[in-house]
Coordinates of C-alpha atoms and ligand atoms in Angstrom, one line a residue:
X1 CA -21.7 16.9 29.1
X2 CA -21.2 14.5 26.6
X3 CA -17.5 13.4 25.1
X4 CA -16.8 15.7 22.0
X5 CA -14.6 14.6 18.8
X6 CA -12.2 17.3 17.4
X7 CA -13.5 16.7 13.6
X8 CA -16.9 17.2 14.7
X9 CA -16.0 21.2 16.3
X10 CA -17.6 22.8 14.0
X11 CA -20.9 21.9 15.0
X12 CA -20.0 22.8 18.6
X13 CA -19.1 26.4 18.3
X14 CA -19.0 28.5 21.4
X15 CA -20.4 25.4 23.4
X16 CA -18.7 23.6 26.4
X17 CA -17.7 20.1 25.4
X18 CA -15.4 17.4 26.7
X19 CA -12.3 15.9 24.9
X20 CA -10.2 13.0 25.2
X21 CA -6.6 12.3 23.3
X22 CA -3.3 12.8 23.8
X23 CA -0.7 15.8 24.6
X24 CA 0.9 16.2 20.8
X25 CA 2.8 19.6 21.6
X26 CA 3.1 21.4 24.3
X27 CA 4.5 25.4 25.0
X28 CA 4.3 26.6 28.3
X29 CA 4.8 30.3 30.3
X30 CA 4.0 31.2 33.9
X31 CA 0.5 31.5 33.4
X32 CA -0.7 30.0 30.3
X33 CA 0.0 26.9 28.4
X34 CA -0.7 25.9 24.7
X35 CA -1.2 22.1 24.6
X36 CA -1.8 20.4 21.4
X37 CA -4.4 17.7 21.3
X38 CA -4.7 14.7 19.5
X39 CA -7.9 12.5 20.0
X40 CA -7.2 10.6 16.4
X41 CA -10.0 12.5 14.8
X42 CA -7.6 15.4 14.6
X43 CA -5.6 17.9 16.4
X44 CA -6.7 21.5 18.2
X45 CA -5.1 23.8 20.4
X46 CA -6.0 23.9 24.3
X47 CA -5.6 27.0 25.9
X48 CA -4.9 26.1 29.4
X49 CA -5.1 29.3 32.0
X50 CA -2.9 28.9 35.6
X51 CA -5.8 31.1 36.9
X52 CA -8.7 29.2 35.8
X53 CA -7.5 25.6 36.7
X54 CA -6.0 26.0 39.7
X55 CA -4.2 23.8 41.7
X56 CA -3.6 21.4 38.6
X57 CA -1.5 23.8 36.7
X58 CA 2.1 23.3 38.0
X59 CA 2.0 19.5 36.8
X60 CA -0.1 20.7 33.2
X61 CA 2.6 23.1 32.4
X62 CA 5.6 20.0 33.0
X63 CA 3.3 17.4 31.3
X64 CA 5.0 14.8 28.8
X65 CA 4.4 14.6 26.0
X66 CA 1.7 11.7 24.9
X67 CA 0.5 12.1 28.6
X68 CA -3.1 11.2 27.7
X69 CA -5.8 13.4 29.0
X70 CA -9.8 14.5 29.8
X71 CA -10.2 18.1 29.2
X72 CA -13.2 20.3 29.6
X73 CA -13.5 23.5 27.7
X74 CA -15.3 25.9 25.6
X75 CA -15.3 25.9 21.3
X76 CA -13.9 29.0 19.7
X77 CA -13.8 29.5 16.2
X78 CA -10.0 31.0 15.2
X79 CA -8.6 30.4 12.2
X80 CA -5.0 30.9 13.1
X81 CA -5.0 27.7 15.3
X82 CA -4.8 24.4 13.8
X83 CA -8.0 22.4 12.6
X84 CA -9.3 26.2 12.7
X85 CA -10.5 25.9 16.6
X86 CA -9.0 26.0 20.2
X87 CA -10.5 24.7 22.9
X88 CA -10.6 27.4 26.3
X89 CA -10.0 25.3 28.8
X90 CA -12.0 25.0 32.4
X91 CA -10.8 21.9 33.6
X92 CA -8.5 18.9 33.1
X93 CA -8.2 15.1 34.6
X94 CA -5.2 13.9 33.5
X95 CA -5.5 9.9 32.9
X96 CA -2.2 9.0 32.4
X97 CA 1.1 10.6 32.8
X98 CA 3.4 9.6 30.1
X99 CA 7.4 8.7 30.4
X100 CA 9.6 11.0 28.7
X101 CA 8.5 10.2 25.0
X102 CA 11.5 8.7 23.2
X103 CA 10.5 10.4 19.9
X104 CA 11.1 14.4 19.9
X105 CA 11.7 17.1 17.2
X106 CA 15.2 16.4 16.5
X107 CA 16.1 14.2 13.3
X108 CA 16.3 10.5 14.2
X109 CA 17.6 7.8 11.8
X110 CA 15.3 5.5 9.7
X111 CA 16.6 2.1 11.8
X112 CA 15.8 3.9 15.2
X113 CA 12.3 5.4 13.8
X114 CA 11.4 1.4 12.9
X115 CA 12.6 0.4 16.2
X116 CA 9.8 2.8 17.6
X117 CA 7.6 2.4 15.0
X118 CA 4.8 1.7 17.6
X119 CA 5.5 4.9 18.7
X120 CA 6.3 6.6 15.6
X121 CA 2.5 5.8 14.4
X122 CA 1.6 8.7 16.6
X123 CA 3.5 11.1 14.1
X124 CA 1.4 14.2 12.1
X125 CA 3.3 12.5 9.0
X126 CA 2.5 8.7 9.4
X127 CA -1.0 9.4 10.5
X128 CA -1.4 11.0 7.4
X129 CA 0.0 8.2 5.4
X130 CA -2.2 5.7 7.4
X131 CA -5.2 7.8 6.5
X132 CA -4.3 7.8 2.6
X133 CA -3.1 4.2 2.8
X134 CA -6.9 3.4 4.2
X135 CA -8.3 5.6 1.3
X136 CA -6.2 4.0 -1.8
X137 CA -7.7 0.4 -0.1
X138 CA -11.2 1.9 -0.1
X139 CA -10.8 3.3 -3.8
X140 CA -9.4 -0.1 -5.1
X141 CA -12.4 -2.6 -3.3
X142 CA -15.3 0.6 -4.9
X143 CA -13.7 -0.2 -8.6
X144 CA -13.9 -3.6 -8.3
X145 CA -17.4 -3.4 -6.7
X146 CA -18.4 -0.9 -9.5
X147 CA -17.3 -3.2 -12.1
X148 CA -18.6 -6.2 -11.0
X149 CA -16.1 -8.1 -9.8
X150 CA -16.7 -10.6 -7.0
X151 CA -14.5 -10.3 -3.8
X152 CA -12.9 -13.9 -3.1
X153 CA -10.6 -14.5 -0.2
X154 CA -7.9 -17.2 -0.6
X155 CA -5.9 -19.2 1.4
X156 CA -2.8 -18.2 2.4
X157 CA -1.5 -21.7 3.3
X158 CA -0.6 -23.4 -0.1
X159 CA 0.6 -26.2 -1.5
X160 CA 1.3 -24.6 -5.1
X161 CA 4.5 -22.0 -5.8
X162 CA 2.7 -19.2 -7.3
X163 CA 5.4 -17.3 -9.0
X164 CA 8.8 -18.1 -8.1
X165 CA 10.5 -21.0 -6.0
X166 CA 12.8 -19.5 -4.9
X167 CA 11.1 -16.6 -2.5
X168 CA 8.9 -19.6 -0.9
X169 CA 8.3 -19.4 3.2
X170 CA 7.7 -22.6 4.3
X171 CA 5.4 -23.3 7.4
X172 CA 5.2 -27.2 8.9
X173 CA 1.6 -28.3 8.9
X174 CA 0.7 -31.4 10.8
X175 CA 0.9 -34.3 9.4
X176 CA 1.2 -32.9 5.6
X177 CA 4.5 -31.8 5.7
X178 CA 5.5 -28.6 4.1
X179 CA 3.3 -26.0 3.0
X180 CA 3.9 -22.3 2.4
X181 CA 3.0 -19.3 2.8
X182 CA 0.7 -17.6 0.0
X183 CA 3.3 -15.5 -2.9
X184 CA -0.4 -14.9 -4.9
X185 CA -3.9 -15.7 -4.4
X186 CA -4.0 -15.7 -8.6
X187 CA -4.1 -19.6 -9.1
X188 CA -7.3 -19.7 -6.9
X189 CA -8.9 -16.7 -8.5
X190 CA -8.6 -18.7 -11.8
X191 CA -10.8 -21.6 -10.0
X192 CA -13.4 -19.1 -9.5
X193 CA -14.0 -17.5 -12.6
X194 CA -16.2 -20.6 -14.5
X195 CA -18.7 -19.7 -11.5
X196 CA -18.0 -15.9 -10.8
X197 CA -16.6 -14.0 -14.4
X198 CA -15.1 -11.5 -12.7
X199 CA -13.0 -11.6 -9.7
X200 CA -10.4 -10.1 -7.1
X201 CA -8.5 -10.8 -3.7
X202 CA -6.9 -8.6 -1.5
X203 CA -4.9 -9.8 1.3
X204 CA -1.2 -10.3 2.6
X205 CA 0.9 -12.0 0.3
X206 CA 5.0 -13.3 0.9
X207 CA 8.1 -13.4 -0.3
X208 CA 11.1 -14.4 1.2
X209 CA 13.2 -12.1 -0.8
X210 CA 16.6 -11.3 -0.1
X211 CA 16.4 -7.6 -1.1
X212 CA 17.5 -4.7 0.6
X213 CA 16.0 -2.2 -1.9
X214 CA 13.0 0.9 -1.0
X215 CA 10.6 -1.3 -2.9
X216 CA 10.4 -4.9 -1.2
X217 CA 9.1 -5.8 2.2
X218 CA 8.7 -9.7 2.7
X219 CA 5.2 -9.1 3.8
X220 CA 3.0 -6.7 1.5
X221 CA -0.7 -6.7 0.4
X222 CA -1.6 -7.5 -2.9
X223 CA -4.7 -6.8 -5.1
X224 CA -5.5 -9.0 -7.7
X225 CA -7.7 -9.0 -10.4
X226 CA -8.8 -12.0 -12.7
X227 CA -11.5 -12.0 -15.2
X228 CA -12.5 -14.8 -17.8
X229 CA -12.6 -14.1 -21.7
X230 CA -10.5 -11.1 -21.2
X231 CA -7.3 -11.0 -23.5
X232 CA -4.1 -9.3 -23.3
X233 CA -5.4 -5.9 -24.2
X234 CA -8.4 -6.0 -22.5
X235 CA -6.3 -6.8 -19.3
X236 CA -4.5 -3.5 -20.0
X237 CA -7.4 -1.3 -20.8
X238 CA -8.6 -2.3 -17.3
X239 CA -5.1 -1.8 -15.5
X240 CA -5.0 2.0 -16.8
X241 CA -9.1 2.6 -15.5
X242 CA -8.4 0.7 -12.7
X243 CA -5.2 2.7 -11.6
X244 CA -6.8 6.1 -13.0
X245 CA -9.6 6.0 -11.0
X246 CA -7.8 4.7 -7.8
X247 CA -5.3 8.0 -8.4
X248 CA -8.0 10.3 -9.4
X249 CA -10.6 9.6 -6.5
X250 CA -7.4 9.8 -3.5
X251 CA -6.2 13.6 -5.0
X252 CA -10.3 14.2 -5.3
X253 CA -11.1 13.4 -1.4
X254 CA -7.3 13.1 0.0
X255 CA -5.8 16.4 -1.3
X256 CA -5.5 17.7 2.2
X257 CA -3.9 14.7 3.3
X258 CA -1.1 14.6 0.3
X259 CA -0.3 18.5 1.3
X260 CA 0.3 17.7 5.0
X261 CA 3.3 15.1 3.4
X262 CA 4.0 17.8 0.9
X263 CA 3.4 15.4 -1.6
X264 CA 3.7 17.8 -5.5
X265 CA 0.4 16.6 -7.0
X266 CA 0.6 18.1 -10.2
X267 CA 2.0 15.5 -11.7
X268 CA -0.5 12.9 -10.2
X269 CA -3.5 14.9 -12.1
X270 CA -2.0 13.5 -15.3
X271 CA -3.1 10.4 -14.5
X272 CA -5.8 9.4 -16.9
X273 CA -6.0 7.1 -19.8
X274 CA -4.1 6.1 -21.9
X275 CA -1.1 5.2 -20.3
X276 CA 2.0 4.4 -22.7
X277 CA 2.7 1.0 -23.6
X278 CA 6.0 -0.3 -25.3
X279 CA 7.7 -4.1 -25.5
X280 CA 9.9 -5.4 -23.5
X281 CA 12.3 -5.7 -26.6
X282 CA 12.2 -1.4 -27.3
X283 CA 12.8 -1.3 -23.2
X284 CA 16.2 -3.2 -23.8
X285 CA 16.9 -1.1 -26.5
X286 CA 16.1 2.6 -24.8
X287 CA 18.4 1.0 -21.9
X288 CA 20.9 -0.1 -24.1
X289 CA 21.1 3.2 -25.8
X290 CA 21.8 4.7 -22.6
X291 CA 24.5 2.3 -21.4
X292 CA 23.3 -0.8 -19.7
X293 CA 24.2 -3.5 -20.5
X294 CA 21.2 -5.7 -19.8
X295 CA 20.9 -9.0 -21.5
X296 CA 17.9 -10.2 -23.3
X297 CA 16.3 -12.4 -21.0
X298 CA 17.0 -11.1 -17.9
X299 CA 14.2 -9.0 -15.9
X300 CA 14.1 -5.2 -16.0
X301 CA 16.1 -4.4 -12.2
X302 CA 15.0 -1.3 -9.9
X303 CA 17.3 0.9 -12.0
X304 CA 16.6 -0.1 -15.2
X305 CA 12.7 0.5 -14.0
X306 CA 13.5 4.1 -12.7
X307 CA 15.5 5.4 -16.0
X308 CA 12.5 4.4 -17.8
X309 CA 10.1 6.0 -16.4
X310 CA 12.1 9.1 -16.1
X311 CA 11.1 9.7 -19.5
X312 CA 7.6 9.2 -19.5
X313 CA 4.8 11.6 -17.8
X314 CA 2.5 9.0 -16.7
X315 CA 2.7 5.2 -16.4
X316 CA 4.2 3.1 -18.7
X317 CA 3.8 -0.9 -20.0
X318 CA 6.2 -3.2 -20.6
X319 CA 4.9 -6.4 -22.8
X320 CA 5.5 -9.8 -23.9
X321 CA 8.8 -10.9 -21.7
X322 CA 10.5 -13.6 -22.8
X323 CA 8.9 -16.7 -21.2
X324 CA 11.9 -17.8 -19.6
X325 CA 12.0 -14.7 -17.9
X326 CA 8.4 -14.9 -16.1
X327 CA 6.3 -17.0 -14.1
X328 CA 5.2 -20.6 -15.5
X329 CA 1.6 -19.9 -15.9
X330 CA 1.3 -16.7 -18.5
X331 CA 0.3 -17.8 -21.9
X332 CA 2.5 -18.2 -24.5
X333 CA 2.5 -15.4 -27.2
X334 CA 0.7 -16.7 -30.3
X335 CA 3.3 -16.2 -33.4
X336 CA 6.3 -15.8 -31.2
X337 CA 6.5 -18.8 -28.9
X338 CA 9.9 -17.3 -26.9
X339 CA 7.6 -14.2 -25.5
X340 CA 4.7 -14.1 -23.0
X341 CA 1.7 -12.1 -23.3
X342 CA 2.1 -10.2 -20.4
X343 CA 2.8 -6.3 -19.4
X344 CA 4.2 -4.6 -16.2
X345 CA 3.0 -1.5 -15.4
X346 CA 5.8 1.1 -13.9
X347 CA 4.5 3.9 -11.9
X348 CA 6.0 7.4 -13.4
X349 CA 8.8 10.1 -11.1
X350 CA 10.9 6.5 -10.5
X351 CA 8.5 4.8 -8.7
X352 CA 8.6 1.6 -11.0
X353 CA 6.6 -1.7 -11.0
X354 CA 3.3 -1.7 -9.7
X355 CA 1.2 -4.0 -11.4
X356 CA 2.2 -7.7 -13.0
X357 CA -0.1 -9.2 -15.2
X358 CA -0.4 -11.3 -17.9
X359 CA -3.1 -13.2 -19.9
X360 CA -2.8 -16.9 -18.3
X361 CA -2.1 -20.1 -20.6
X362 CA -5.5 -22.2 -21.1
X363 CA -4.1 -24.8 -23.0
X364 CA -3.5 -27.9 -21.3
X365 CA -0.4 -29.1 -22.5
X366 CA 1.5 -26.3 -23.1
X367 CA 1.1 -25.4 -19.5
X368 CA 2.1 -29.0 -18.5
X369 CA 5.3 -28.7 -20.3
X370 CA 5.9 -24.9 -18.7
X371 CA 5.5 -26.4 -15.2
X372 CA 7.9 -29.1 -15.8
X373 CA 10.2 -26.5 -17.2
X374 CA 10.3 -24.8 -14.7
X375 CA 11.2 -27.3 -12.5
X376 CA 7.8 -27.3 -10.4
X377 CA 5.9 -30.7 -9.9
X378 CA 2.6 -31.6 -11.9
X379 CA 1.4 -33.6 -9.4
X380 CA 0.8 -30.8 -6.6
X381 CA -1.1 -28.8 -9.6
X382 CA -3.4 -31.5 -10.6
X383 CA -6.5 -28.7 -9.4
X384 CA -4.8 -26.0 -11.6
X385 CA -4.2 -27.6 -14.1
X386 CA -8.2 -29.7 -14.0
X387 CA -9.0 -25.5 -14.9
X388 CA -8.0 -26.4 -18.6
X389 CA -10.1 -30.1 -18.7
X390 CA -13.5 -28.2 -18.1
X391 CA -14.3 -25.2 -20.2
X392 CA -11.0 -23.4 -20.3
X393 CA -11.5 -20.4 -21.8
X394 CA -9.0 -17.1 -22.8
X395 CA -8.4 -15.2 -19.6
X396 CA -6.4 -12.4 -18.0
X397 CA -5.6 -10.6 -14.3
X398 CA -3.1 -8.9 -12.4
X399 CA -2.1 -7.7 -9.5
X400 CA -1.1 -4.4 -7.8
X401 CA 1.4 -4.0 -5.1
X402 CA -0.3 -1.7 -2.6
X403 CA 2.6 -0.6 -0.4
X404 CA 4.3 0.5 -3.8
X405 CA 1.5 2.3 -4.9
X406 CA 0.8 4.2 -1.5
X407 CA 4.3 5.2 -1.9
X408 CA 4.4 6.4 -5.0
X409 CA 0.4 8.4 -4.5
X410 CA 2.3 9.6 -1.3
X411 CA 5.5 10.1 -3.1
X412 CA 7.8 8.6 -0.5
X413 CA 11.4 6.7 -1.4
X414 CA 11.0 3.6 0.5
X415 CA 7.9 1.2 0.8
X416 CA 8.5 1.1 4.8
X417 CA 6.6 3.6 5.6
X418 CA 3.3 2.8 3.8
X419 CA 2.3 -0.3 5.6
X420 CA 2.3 0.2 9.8
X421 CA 4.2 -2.6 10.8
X422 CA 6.7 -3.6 7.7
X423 CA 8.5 -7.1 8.0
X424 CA 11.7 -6.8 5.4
X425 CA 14.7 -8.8 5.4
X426 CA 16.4 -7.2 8.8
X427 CA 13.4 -6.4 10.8
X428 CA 10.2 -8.4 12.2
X429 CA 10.1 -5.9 15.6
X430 CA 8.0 -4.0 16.3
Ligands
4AD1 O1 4.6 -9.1 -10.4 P1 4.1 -10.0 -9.2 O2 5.0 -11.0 -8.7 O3 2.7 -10.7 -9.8 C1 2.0 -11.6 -9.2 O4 2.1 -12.0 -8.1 C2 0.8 -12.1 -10.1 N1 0.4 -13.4 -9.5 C3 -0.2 -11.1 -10.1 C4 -1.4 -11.5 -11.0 O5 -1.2 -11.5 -12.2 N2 -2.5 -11.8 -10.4 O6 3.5 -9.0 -8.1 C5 2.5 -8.1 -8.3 C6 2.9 -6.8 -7.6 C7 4.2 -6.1 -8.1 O7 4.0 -5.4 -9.3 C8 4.5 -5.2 -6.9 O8 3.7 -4.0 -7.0 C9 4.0 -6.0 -5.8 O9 3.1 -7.0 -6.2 N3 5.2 -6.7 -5.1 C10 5.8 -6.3 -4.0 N4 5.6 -5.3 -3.2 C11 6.4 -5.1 -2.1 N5 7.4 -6.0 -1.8 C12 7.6 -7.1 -2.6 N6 8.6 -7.9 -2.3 C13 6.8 -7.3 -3.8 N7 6.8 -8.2 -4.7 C14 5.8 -7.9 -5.6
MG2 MG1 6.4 -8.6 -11.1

């Protein structure tokens, strides 16, 4: 008899099969126990009988939880149950016996839950999130396929800041000194566009950022995009097809998935082109008519981001920063020399920045005197800046947070549970 998946049931109805996985739940009488199984292709219910195991069923009926398991049984078709099939089970080899499970029904704090998060995985909830997490990936690597964009992996040792000095993690490396760890694989997505057009990454990226907030992890996975003789419009056109279709396809094939997290999803099926788009200058002034007292110049904070979007439906640009406020490489704006061309792009409900992007600055000197300005040294971007000796040409990309985006598809408060193992400021265990 040949090892059966849960998922694939259906197509075993009424037939005896084998199944491996783990003991989920578990409710027990005198005579019969309910097990629930999990073999990571879903979850069914076991019927287990005292009378038709035998011996075995003392230990079955005072089996741990996450005791991991071989059961023989028949397929029967009941909607009630679970998955909509239990197993009737004729026999059971139990593999391994589990210690008590530290995880049970009662409500356990977030800093314990991390502390097991090894365990926690095993949860209906964060298997779910795992699932859609996997999905949104898929989704984002199809649009870029579909569009004809070239997949490029960079390095994640480098000798270049990306975007800001201060969030650097430096690693020794031999003889060279200092190098750190990758904040962006942008700069070397700019060196392959002259051979490639269009382009992305997608890969760990770091910053060693001294936030406590439910938005940054020091280790997160970013997708970027970069594509030659696309301007700052162009750039945003693609960001709202690009998150549109990312949003659209997970509620198309991961509905299911967003129930079991009682996700709402009405407001997700909103998501479609256009997306609203205001400056930078009438987001200071809609947060100064309600009472902050932000400063031009200064960059928008996690609050400032949530009582915008709070009063739009769908997602929402912010353009042209001043230059001072953003990173050294977006191109100055052409008539107002204080501004960049450049747009965030805050996810609705309070979620808040998702994607930073910005058309890049292709003239030689005027990127020379940005690096300098911002304190960074010419001499370790002699390759990034050789991009503007040899055909430089107009060109745009960005890049999308996808922790923050899981959360906000998922609609959960803090980015910790949308990665499996997530390093933040206080924690690097599990
Ligand atoms: O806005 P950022 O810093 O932009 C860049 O790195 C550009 N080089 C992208 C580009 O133009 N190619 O980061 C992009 C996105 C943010 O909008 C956010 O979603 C995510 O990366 N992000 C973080 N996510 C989790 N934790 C953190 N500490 C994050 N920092 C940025
Ligand atoms: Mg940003």
């Amino acid at each position: 008899m040949e090892n059966c998946f849960i998922s694939d049931f259906s197509r075993h109805v009424d037939e005896r099969v084998t199944v491996q996985g783990w003991v989920a739940n578990r409710r027990s009488s005198g005579r019969v126990s309910f097990l629930i199984l999990r073999d990571g292709t879903g979850i069914c219910q076991a019927i287990v009988e005292r009378d038709t195991i035998g011996d075995i069923y003392p230990e079955i009926k005072k089996l741990p939880l996450e005791s991991s398991l071989r059961v023989h049984g028949h397929v029967v078709k009941e909607e009630r149950s679970p998955g909509g099939y239990e197993l009737h089970v004729d026999g059971i080899h139990i593999i391994h016996k589990a210690e008590e499970f530290p995880i049970g029904k009662k409500e356990h704090g977030p800093d314990f839950l991390l502390s097991q998060r090894h365990l926690w995985l095993r949860s209906p909830r964060q298997i779910s999130i795992m699932r859609i997490r996997d999905a949104i990936i898929r989704y984002v690597r199809e649009f870029f396929s579909i569009n004809g964009f070239t997949l490029i992996d960079t390095p994640i040792f480098t000798t270049t800041c990306g975007e800001d000095s201060t969030n650097l993690f430096s690693v020794d490396y031999f003889d060279l000194g200092k190098t750190y760890l990758s904040q962006t694989g942008q700069l070397y997505l700019e060196a392959l566009i002259p051979g490639l057009g269009k382009v992305y990454c997608l890969g760990p990226t770091f910053r060693a950022e001294r936030s406590k907030t439910r938005r940054h992890l020091t280790e997160f996975w970013m997708v970027e995009g970069e594509m030659a003789f696309y301007e700052h419009k162009d750039n945003l056109d693609l960001q709202e097809q690009f998150v549109s279709y990312v949003v659209q396809k997970t509620l198309a094939e991961k509905e299911d998935e967003l129930k079991k997290i009682e996700r709402d999803i009405e407001p997700l099926r909103n998501i479609t082109p256009p997306f609203y788009r205001i400056s930078y200058d009438e987001a200071l002034e809609i947060l100064k008519g309600k009472g902050s007292d932000i400063q031009w110049g200064s960059d928008l904070g996690g609050d400032d981001e949530t009582l915008i979007t709070g009063l739009f439906d769908k997602p929402v640009f912010i353009e042209c920063y001043p230059k001072k406020t953003k990173a050294f490489y977006m191109k100055q704006h052409p008539e107002k020399p204080e501004y960049v061309l450049c747009a965030d792009l805050l996810a609705p409900e309070g979620y808040g920045e998702i994607i930073g992007g910005s058309q890049r600055e292709d003239d030689l000197n005027v990127l020379l005197n940005s690096i300098r300005d911002n304190g960074l040294d010419p001499e370790r971007y002699g390759w990034y800046l050789d991009l503007r000796r040899f055909g430089s040409v107009p060109h745009s990309g960005f890049g999308l947070g996808i922790e923050r985006t899981v959360a906000w598809i998922c609609g959960l408060k803090h980015v910790r549970e949308t990665i499996p193992f997530p390093r933040m400021l206080y924690r690097a265990y599990p």
